[in-house]
Each structure stands twice: as C-alpha cells, then as structure tokens.
PDB file of C-alpha atoms in Angstrom:
ATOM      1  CA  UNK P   1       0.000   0.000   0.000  1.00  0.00           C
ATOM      2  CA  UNK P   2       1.550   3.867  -0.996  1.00  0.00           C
ATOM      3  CA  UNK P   3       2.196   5.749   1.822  1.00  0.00           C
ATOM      4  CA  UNK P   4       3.369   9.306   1.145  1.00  0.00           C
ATOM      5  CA  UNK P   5       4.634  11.570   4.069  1.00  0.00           C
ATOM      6  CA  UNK P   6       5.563  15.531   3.884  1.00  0.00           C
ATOM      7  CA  UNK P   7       7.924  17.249   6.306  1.00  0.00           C
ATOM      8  CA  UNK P   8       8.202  19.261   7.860  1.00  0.00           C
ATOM      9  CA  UNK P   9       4.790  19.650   8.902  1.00  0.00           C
ATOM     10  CA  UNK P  10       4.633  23.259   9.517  1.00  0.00           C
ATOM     11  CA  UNK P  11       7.851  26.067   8.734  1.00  0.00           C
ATOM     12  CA  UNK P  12       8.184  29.338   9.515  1.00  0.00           C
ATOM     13  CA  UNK P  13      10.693  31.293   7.745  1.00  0.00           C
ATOM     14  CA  UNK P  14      11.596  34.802   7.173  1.00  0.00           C
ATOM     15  CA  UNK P  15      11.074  36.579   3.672  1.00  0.00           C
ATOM     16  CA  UNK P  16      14.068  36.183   1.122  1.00  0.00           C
ATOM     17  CA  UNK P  17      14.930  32.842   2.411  1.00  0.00           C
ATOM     18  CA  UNK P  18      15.546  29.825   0.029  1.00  0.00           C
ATOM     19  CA  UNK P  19      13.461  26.668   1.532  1.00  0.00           C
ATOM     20  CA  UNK P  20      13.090  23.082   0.911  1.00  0.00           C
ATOM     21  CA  UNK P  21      10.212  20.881   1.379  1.00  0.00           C
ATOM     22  CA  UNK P  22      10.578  17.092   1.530  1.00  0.00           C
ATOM     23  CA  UNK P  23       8.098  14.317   0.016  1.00  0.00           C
ATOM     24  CA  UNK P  24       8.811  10.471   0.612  1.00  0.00           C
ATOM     25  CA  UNK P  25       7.058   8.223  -0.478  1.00  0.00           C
ATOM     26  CA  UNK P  26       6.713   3.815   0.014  1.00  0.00           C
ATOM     27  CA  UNK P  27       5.998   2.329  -3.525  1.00  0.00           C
ATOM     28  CA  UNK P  28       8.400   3.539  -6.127  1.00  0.00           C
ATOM     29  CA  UNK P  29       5.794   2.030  -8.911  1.00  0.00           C
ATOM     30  CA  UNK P  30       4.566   5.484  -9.739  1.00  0.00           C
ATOM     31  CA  UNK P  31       3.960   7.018 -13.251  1.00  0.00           C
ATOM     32  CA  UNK P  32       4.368  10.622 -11.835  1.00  0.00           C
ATOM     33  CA  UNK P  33       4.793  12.890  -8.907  1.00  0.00           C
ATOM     34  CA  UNK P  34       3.010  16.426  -8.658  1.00  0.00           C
ATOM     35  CA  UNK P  35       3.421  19.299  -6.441  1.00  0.00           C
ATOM     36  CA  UNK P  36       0.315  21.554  -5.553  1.00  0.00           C
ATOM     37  CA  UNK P  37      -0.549  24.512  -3.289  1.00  0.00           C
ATOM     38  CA  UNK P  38      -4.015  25.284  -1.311  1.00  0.00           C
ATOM     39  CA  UNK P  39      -4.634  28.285   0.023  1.00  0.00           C
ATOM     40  CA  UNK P  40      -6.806  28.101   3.490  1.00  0.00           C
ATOM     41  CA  UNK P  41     -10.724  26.948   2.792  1.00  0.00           C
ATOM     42  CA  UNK P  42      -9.355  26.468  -1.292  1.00  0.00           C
ATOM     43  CA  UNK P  43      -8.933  23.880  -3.817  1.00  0.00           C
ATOM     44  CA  UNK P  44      -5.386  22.283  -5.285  1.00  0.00           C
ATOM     45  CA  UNK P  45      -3.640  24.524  -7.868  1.00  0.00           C
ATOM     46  CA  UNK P  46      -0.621  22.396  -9.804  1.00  0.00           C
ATOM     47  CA  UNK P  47       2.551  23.846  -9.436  1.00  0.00           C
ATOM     48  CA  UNK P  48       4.600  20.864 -10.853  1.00  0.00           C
ATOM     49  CA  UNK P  49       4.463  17.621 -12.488  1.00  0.00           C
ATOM     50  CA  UNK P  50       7.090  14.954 -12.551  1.00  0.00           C
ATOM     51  CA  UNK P  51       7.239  12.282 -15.164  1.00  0.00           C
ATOM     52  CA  UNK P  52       8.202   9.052 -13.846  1.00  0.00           C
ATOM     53  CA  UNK P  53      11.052   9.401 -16.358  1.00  0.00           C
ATOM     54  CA  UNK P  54      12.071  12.213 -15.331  1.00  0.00           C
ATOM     55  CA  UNK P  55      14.312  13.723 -12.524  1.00  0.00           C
ATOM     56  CA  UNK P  56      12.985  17.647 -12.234  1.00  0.00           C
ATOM     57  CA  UNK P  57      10.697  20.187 -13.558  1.00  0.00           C
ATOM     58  CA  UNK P  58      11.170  24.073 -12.870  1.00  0.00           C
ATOM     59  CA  UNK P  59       8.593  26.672 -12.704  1.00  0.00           C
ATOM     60  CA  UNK P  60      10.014  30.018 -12.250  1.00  0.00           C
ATOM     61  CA  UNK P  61      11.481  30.501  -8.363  1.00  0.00           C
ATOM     62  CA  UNK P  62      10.209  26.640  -7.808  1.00  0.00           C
ATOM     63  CA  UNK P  63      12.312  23.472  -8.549  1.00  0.00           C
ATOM     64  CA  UNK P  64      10.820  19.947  -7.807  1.00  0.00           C
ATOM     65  CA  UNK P  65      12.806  16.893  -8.636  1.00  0.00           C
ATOM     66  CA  UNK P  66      12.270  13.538  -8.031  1.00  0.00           C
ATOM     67  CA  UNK P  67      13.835  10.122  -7.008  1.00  0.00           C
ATOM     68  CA  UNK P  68      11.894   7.104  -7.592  1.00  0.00           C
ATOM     69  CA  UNK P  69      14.628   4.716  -6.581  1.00  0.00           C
ATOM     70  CA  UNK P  70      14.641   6.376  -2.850  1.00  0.00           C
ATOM     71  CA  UNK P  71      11.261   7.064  -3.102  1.00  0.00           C
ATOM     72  CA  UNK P  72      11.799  11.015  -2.543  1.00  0.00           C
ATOM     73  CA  UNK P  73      11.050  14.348  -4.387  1.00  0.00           C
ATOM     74  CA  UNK P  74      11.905  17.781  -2.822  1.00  0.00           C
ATOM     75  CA  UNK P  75      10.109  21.326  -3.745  1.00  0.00           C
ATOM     76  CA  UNK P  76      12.958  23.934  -3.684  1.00  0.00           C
ATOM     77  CA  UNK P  77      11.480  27.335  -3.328  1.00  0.00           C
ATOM     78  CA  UNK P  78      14.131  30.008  -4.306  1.00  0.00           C
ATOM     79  CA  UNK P  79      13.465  33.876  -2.354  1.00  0.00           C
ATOM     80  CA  UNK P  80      10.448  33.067  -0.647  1.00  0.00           C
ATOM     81  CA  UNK P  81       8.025  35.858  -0.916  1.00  0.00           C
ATOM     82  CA  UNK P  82       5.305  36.722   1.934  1.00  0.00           C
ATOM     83  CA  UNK P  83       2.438  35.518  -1.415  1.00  0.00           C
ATOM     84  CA  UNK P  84       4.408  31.930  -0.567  1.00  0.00           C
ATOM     85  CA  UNK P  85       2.369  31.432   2.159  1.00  0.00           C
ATOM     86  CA  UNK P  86      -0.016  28.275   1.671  1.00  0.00           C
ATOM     87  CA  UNK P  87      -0.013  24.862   2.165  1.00  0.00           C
ATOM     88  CA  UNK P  88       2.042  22.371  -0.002  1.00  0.00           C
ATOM     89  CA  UNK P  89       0.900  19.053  -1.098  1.00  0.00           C
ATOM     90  CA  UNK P  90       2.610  16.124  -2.860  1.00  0.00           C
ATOM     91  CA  UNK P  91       0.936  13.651  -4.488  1.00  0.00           C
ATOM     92  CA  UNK P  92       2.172  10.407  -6.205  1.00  0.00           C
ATOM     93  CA  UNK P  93      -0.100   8.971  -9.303  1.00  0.00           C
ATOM     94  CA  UNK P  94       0.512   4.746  -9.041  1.00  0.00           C
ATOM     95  CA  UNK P  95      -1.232   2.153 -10.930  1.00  0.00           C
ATOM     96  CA  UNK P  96      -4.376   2.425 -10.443  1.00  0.00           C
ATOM     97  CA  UNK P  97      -5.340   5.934 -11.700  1.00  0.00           C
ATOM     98  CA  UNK P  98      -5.924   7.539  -8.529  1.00  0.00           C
ATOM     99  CA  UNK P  99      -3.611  10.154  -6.379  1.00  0.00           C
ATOM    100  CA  UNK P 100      -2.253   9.774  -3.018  1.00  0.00           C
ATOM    101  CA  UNK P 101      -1.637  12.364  -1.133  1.00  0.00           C
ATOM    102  CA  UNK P 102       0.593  13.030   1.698  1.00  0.00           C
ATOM    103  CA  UNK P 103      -0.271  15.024   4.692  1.00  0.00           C
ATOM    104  CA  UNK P 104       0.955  18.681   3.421  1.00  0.00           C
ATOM    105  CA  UNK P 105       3.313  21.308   4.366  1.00  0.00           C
ATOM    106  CA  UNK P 106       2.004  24.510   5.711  1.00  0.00           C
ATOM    107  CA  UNK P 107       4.210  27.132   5.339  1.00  0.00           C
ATOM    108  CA  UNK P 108       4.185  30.929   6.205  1.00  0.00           C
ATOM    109  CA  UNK P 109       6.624  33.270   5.090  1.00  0.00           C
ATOM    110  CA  UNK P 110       7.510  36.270   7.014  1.00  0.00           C
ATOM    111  CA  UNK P 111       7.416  40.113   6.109  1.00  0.00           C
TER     112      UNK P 111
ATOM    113  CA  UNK K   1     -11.103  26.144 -20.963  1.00  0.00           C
ATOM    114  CA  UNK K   2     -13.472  25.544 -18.416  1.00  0.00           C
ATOM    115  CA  UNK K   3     -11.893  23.957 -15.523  1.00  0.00           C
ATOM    116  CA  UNK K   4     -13.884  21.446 -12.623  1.00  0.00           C
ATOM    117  CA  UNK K   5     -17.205  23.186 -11.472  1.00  0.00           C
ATOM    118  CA  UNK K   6     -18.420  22.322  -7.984  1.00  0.00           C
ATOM    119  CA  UNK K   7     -21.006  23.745  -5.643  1.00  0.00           C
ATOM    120  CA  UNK K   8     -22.040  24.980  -3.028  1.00  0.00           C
ATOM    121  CA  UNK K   9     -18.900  26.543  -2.186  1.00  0.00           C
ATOM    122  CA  UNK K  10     -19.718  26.676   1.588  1.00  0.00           C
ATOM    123  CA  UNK K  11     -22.268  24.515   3.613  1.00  0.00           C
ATOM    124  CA  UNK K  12     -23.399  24.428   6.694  1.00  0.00           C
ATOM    125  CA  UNK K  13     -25.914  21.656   8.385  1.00  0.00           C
ATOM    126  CA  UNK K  14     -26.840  20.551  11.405  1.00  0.00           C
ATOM    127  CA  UNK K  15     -25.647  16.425  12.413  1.00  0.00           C
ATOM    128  CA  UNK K  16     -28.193  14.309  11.309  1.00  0.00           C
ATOM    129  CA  UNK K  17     -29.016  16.560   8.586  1.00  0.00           C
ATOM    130  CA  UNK K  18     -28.264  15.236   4.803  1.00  0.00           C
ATOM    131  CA  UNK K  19     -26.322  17.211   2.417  1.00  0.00           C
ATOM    132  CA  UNK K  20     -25.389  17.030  -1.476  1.00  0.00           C
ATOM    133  CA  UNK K  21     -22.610  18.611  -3.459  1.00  0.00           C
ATOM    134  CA  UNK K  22     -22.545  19.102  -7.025  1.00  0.00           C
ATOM    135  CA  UNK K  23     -19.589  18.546  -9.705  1.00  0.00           C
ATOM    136  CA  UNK K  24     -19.464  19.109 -13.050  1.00  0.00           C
ATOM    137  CA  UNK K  25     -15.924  18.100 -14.599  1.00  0.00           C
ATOM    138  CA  UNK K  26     -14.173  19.568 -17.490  1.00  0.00           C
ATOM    139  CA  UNK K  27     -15.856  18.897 -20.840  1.00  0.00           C
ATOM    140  CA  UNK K  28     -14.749  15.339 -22.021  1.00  0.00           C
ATOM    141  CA  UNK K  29     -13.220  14.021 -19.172  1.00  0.00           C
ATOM    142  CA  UNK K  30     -14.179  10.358 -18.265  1.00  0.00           C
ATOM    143  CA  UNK K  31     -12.598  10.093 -15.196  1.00  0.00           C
ATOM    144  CA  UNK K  32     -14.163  12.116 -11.961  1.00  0.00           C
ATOM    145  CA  UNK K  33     -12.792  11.846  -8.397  1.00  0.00           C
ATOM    146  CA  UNK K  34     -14.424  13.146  -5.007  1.00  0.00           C
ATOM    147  CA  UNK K  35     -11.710  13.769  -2.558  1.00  0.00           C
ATOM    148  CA  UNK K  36     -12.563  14.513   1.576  1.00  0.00           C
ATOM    149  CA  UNK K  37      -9.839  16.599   3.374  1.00  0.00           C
ATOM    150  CA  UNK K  38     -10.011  17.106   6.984  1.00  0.00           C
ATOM    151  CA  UNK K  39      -8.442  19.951   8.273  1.00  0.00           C
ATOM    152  CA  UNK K  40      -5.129  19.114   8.733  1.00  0.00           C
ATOM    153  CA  UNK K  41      -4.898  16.429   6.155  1.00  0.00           C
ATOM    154  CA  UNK K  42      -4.040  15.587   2.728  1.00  0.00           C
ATOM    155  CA  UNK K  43      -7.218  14.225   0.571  1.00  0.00           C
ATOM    156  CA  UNK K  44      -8.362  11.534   0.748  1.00  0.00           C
ATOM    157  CA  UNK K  45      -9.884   9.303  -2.002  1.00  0.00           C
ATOM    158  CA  UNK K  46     -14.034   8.688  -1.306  1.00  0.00           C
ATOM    159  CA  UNK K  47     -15.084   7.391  -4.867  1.00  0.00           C
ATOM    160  CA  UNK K  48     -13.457   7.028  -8.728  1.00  0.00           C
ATOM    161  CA  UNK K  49     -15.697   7.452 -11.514  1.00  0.00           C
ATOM    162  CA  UNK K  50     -14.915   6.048 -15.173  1.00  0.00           C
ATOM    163  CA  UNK K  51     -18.041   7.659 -17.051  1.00  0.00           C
ATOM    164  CA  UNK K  52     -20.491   6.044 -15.143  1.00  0.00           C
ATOM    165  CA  UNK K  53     -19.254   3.451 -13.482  1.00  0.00           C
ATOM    166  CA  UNK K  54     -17.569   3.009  -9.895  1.00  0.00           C
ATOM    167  CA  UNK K  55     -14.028   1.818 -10.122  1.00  0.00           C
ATOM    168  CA  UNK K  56     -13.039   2.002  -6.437  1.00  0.00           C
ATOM    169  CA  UNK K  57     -15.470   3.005  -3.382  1.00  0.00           C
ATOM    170  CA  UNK K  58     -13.326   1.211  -1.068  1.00  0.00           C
ATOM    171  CA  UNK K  59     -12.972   3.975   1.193  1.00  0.00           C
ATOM    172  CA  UNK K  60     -16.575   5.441   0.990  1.00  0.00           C
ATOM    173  CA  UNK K  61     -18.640   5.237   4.007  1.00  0.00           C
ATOM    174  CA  UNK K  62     -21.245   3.808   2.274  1.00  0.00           C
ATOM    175  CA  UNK K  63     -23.813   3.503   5.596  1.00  0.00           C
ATOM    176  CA  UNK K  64     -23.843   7.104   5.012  1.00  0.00           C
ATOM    177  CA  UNK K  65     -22.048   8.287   1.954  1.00  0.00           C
ATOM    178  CA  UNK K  66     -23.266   7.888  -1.658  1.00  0.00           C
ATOM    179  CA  UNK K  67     -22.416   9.057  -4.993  1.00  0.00           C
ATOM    180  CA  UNK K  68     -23.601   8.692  -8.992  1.00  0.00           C
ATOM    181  CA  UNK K  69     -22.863   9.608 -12.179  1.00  0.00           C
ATOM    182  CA  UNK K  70     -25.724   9.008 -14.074  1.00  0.00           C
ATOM    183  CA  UNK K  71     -24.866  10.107 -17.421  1.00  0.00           C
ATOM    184  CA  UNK K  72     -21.274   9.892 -17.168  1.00  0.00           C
ATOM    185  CA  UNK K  73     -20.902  14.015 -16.795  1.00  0.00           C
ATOM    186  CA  UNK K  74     -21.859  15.400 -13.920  1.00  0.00           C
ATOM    187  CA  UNK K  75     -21.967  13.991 -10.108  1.00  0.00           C
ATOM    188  CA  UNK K  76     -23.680  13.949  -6.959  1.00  0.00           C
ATOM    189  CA  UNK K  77     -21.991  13.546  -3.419  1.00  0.00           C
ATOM    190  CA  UNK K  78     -24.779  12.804  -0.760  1.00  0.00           C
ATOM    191  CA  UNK K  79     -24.528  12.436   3.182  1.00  0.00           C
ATOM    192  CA  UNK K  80     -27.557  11.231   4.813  1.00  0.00           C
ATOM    193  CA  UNK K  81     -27.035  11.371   7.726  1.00  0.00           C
ATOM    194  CA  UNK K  82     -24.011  13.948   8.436  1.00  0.00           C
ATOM    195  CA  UNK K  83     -21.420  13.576  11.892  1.00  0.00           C
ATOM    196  CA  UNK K  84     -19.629  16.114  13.173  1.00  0.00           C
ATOM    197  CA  UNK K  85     -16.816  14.231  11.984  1.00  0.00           C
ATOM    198  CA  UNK K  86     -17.748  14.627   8.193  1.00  0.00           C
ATOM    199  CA  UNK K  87     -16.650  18.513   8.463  1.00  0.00           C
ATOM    200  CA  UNK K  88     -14.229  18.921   5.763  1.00  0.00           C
ATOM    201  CA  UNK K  89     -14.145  20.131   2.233  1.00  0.00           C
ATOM    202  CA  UNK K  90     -14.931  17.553  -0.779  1.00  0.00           C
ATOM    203  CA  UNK K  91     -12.813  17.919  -3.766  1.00  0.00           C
ATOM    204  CA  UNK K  92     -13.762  17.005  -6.990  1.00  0.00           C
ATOM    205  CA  UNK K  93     -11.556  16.265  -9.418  1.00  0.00           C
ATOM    206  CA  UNK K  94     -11.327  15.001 -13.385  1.00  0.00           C
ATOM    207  CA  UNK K  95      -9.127  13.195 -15.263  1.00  0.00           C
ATOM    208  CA  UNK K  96      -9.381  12.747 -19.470  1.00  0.00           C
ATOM    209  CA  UNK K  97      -7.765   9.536 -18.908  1.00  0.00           C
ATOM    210  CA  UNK K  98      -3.830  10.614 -18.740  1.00  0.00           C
ATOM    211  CA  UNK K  99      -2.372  10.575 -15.496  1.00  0.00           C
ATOM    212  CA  UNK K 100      -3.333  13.828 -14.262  1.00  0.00           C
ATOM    213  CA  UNK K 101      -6.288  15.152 -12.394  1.00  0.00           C
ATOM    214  CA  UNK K 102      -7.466  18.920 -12.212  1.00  0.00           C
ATOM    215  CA  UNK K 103      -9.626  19.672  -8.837  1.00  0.00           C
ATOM    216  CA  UNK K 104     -12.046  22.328  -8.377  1.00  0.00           C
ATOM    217  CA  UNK K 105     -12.542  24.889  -5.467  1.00  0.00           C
ATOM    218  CA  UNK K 106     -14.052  22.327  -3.087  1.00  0.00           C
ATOM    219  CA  UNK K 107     -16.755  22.573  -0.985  1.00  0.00           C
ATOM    220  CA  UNK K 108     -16.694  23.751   2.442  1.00  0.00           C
ATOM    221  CA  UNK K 109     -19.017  21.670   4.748  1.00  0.00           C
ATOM    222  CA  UNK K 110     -19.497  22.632   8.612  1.00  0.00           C
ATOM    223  CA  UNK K 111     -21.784  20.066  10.596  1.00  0.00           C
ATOM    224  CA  UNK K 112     -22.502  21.202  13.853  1.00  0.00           C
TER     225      UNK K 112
END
C-alpha cells in the first residue's frame, strides 16, 4: 500500500529565504509525482508535475525533482516571498489511476 | 477552458441533517474523483468514476455516503445522515484519462 509523508509539517521562515520541502514516499511504482498549493478553505492549484522518467521540472522561483529509486522528491522554493504562504501538497499517481496524497506542508513566510 | 465546477462553495448543516454537493468536470473528461480533506490532512480518495461506473469506493462510508454519475458528466456527493466528523471540504476532481487530475474549489461543509 503507498504511503506518502511531507515534512516538515509546519515552517516558519523569514522573507528572502531559500526553503526546501521534503516528500517520501513507500511504492516507487509510480507514473508521476506532482506538487500543488491550497490556500486556506481552497482547492489544489498544480505547481509541478514529474514524469516518472524524469528527474525535475522548474517553474520560475520553484524546482521539484524527483527520485523514484529512494522514493523522494523535494520542492525547492528560491526567495520566498510573503504571497508563498499556503499549504504544499505532494501527491504520487501509481497504478491504479488515482492520487495519493501526503499530509501537506504549511508554510508561512515572514514580512 | 473551463476547468472542474463544484457547488455549493460553503455549507453548513446541522448532524443528522443530509447534504449534497454538485460537480461538473471539465468537458470530455471520463474520469471524476471526489476527494474529503479534513483539516489538517491531505485528501483523501471517497469514490473514482470512469463515465459512469464506480471503479473504487473502497474507502466510501457507504452507511452514510453515496455518490452517482448518471450520465457519465456530472456527479452527486450525498450524506444522509451527516457527523460532526464529516466537516471537511470535498474535492472534486477530473481526469481525461492521462495521469493527471485537475480539482475544483471544493466545498466547504461545517456540521454542527
């Protein structure tokens, strides 16, 4: 059974700072991994979406690659801005057409 | 193109109430999800649709819970009837068969 985890669970940094965010998952059987953000009380927006084949996608200040064989992907987030502020959730597409989603990381970025 | 359609956008009911949400996916797609997130939590999968059919409703609580997709567009989530523990928003999400999934805004539901 996939398992997918997030941390950290909750970070706090100040404005400017580069950041990392961590997704681990159990089953490396996956066809792709995708990165989305939710804003409080909202639905999922796609930020990024990693091929199975492939090792990293970049979307302007973001940067998510991905490890099947370890079963890990990290979202780097380069300057973050204050409009950073949301929670991030990975979510790992396997065999039977569905995602599964880890638990999130909510992050808030300091003025 | 218009993207995954769902409403009400808030709701809120008293337990033992019932309660439906709408969806209406993106034009074509044959694949619709509903999605529960606690607060707190990452979704979690309540029903896959592939046009009308159920493909998995493993984790549906289906002593309360239903859903259809009667003419393989548009869906109905139903709770009948709610528990405070059912507060959460419902995503919907569709799928035209690659593996992707677009979600909508979800609906907000508070049972008190």
């Amino acid at each position: 059974k996939q398992e997918v985890t997030q941390i950290p669970a909750a970070l706090s940094v100040p404005e400017g700072e580069n950041l990392v965010l961590n997704c681990s998952f159990t089953d490396s059987a996956i066809y792709n991994l995708q990165w989305f953000r939710q804003d409080p009380g909202k639905g999922l927006t796609s930020l990024l979406l990693i091929q199975s084949s492939q090792r990293e996608q970049t979307s302007g200040r973001l940067n998510a690659s991905l490890d099947k064989s370890s079963g890990r992907s990290t979202l780097y987030i380069a300057a973050s801005q204050p409009g950073d502020s949301a929670t991030y959730l990975c979510a790992v597409w396997g065999g039977t057409y569905k995602y599964i989603f880890g638990t999130g990381t909510r992050l808030k970025v300091l003025a | 193109e218009a993207g995954v359609a769902q409403s009400p956008r808030y709701k809120i009911i008293e337990k033992r109430q019932s309660v439906a949400f709408w969806c209406n996916p993106i034009s074509g797609h044959a694949t619709l999800y509903w999605y529960q997130q606690i607060l707190g939590q990452g979704p979690k999968l309540l029903i896959q649709f592939q046009n009308n059919g159920v493909v998995d409703d493993s984790q549906l609580p289906k002593d309360r819970f239903s859903a259809e997709r009667l003419k393989g567009v548009d869906s109905t989530l139903k709770i009948q009837p709610a528990k405070l523990e059912d507060s959460a928003v419902y995503l919907c999400a569709s799928s035209p068969g690659t593996r992707e999934a677009f979600f909508g805004q979800g609906t907000r539901l508070t049972v008190v």
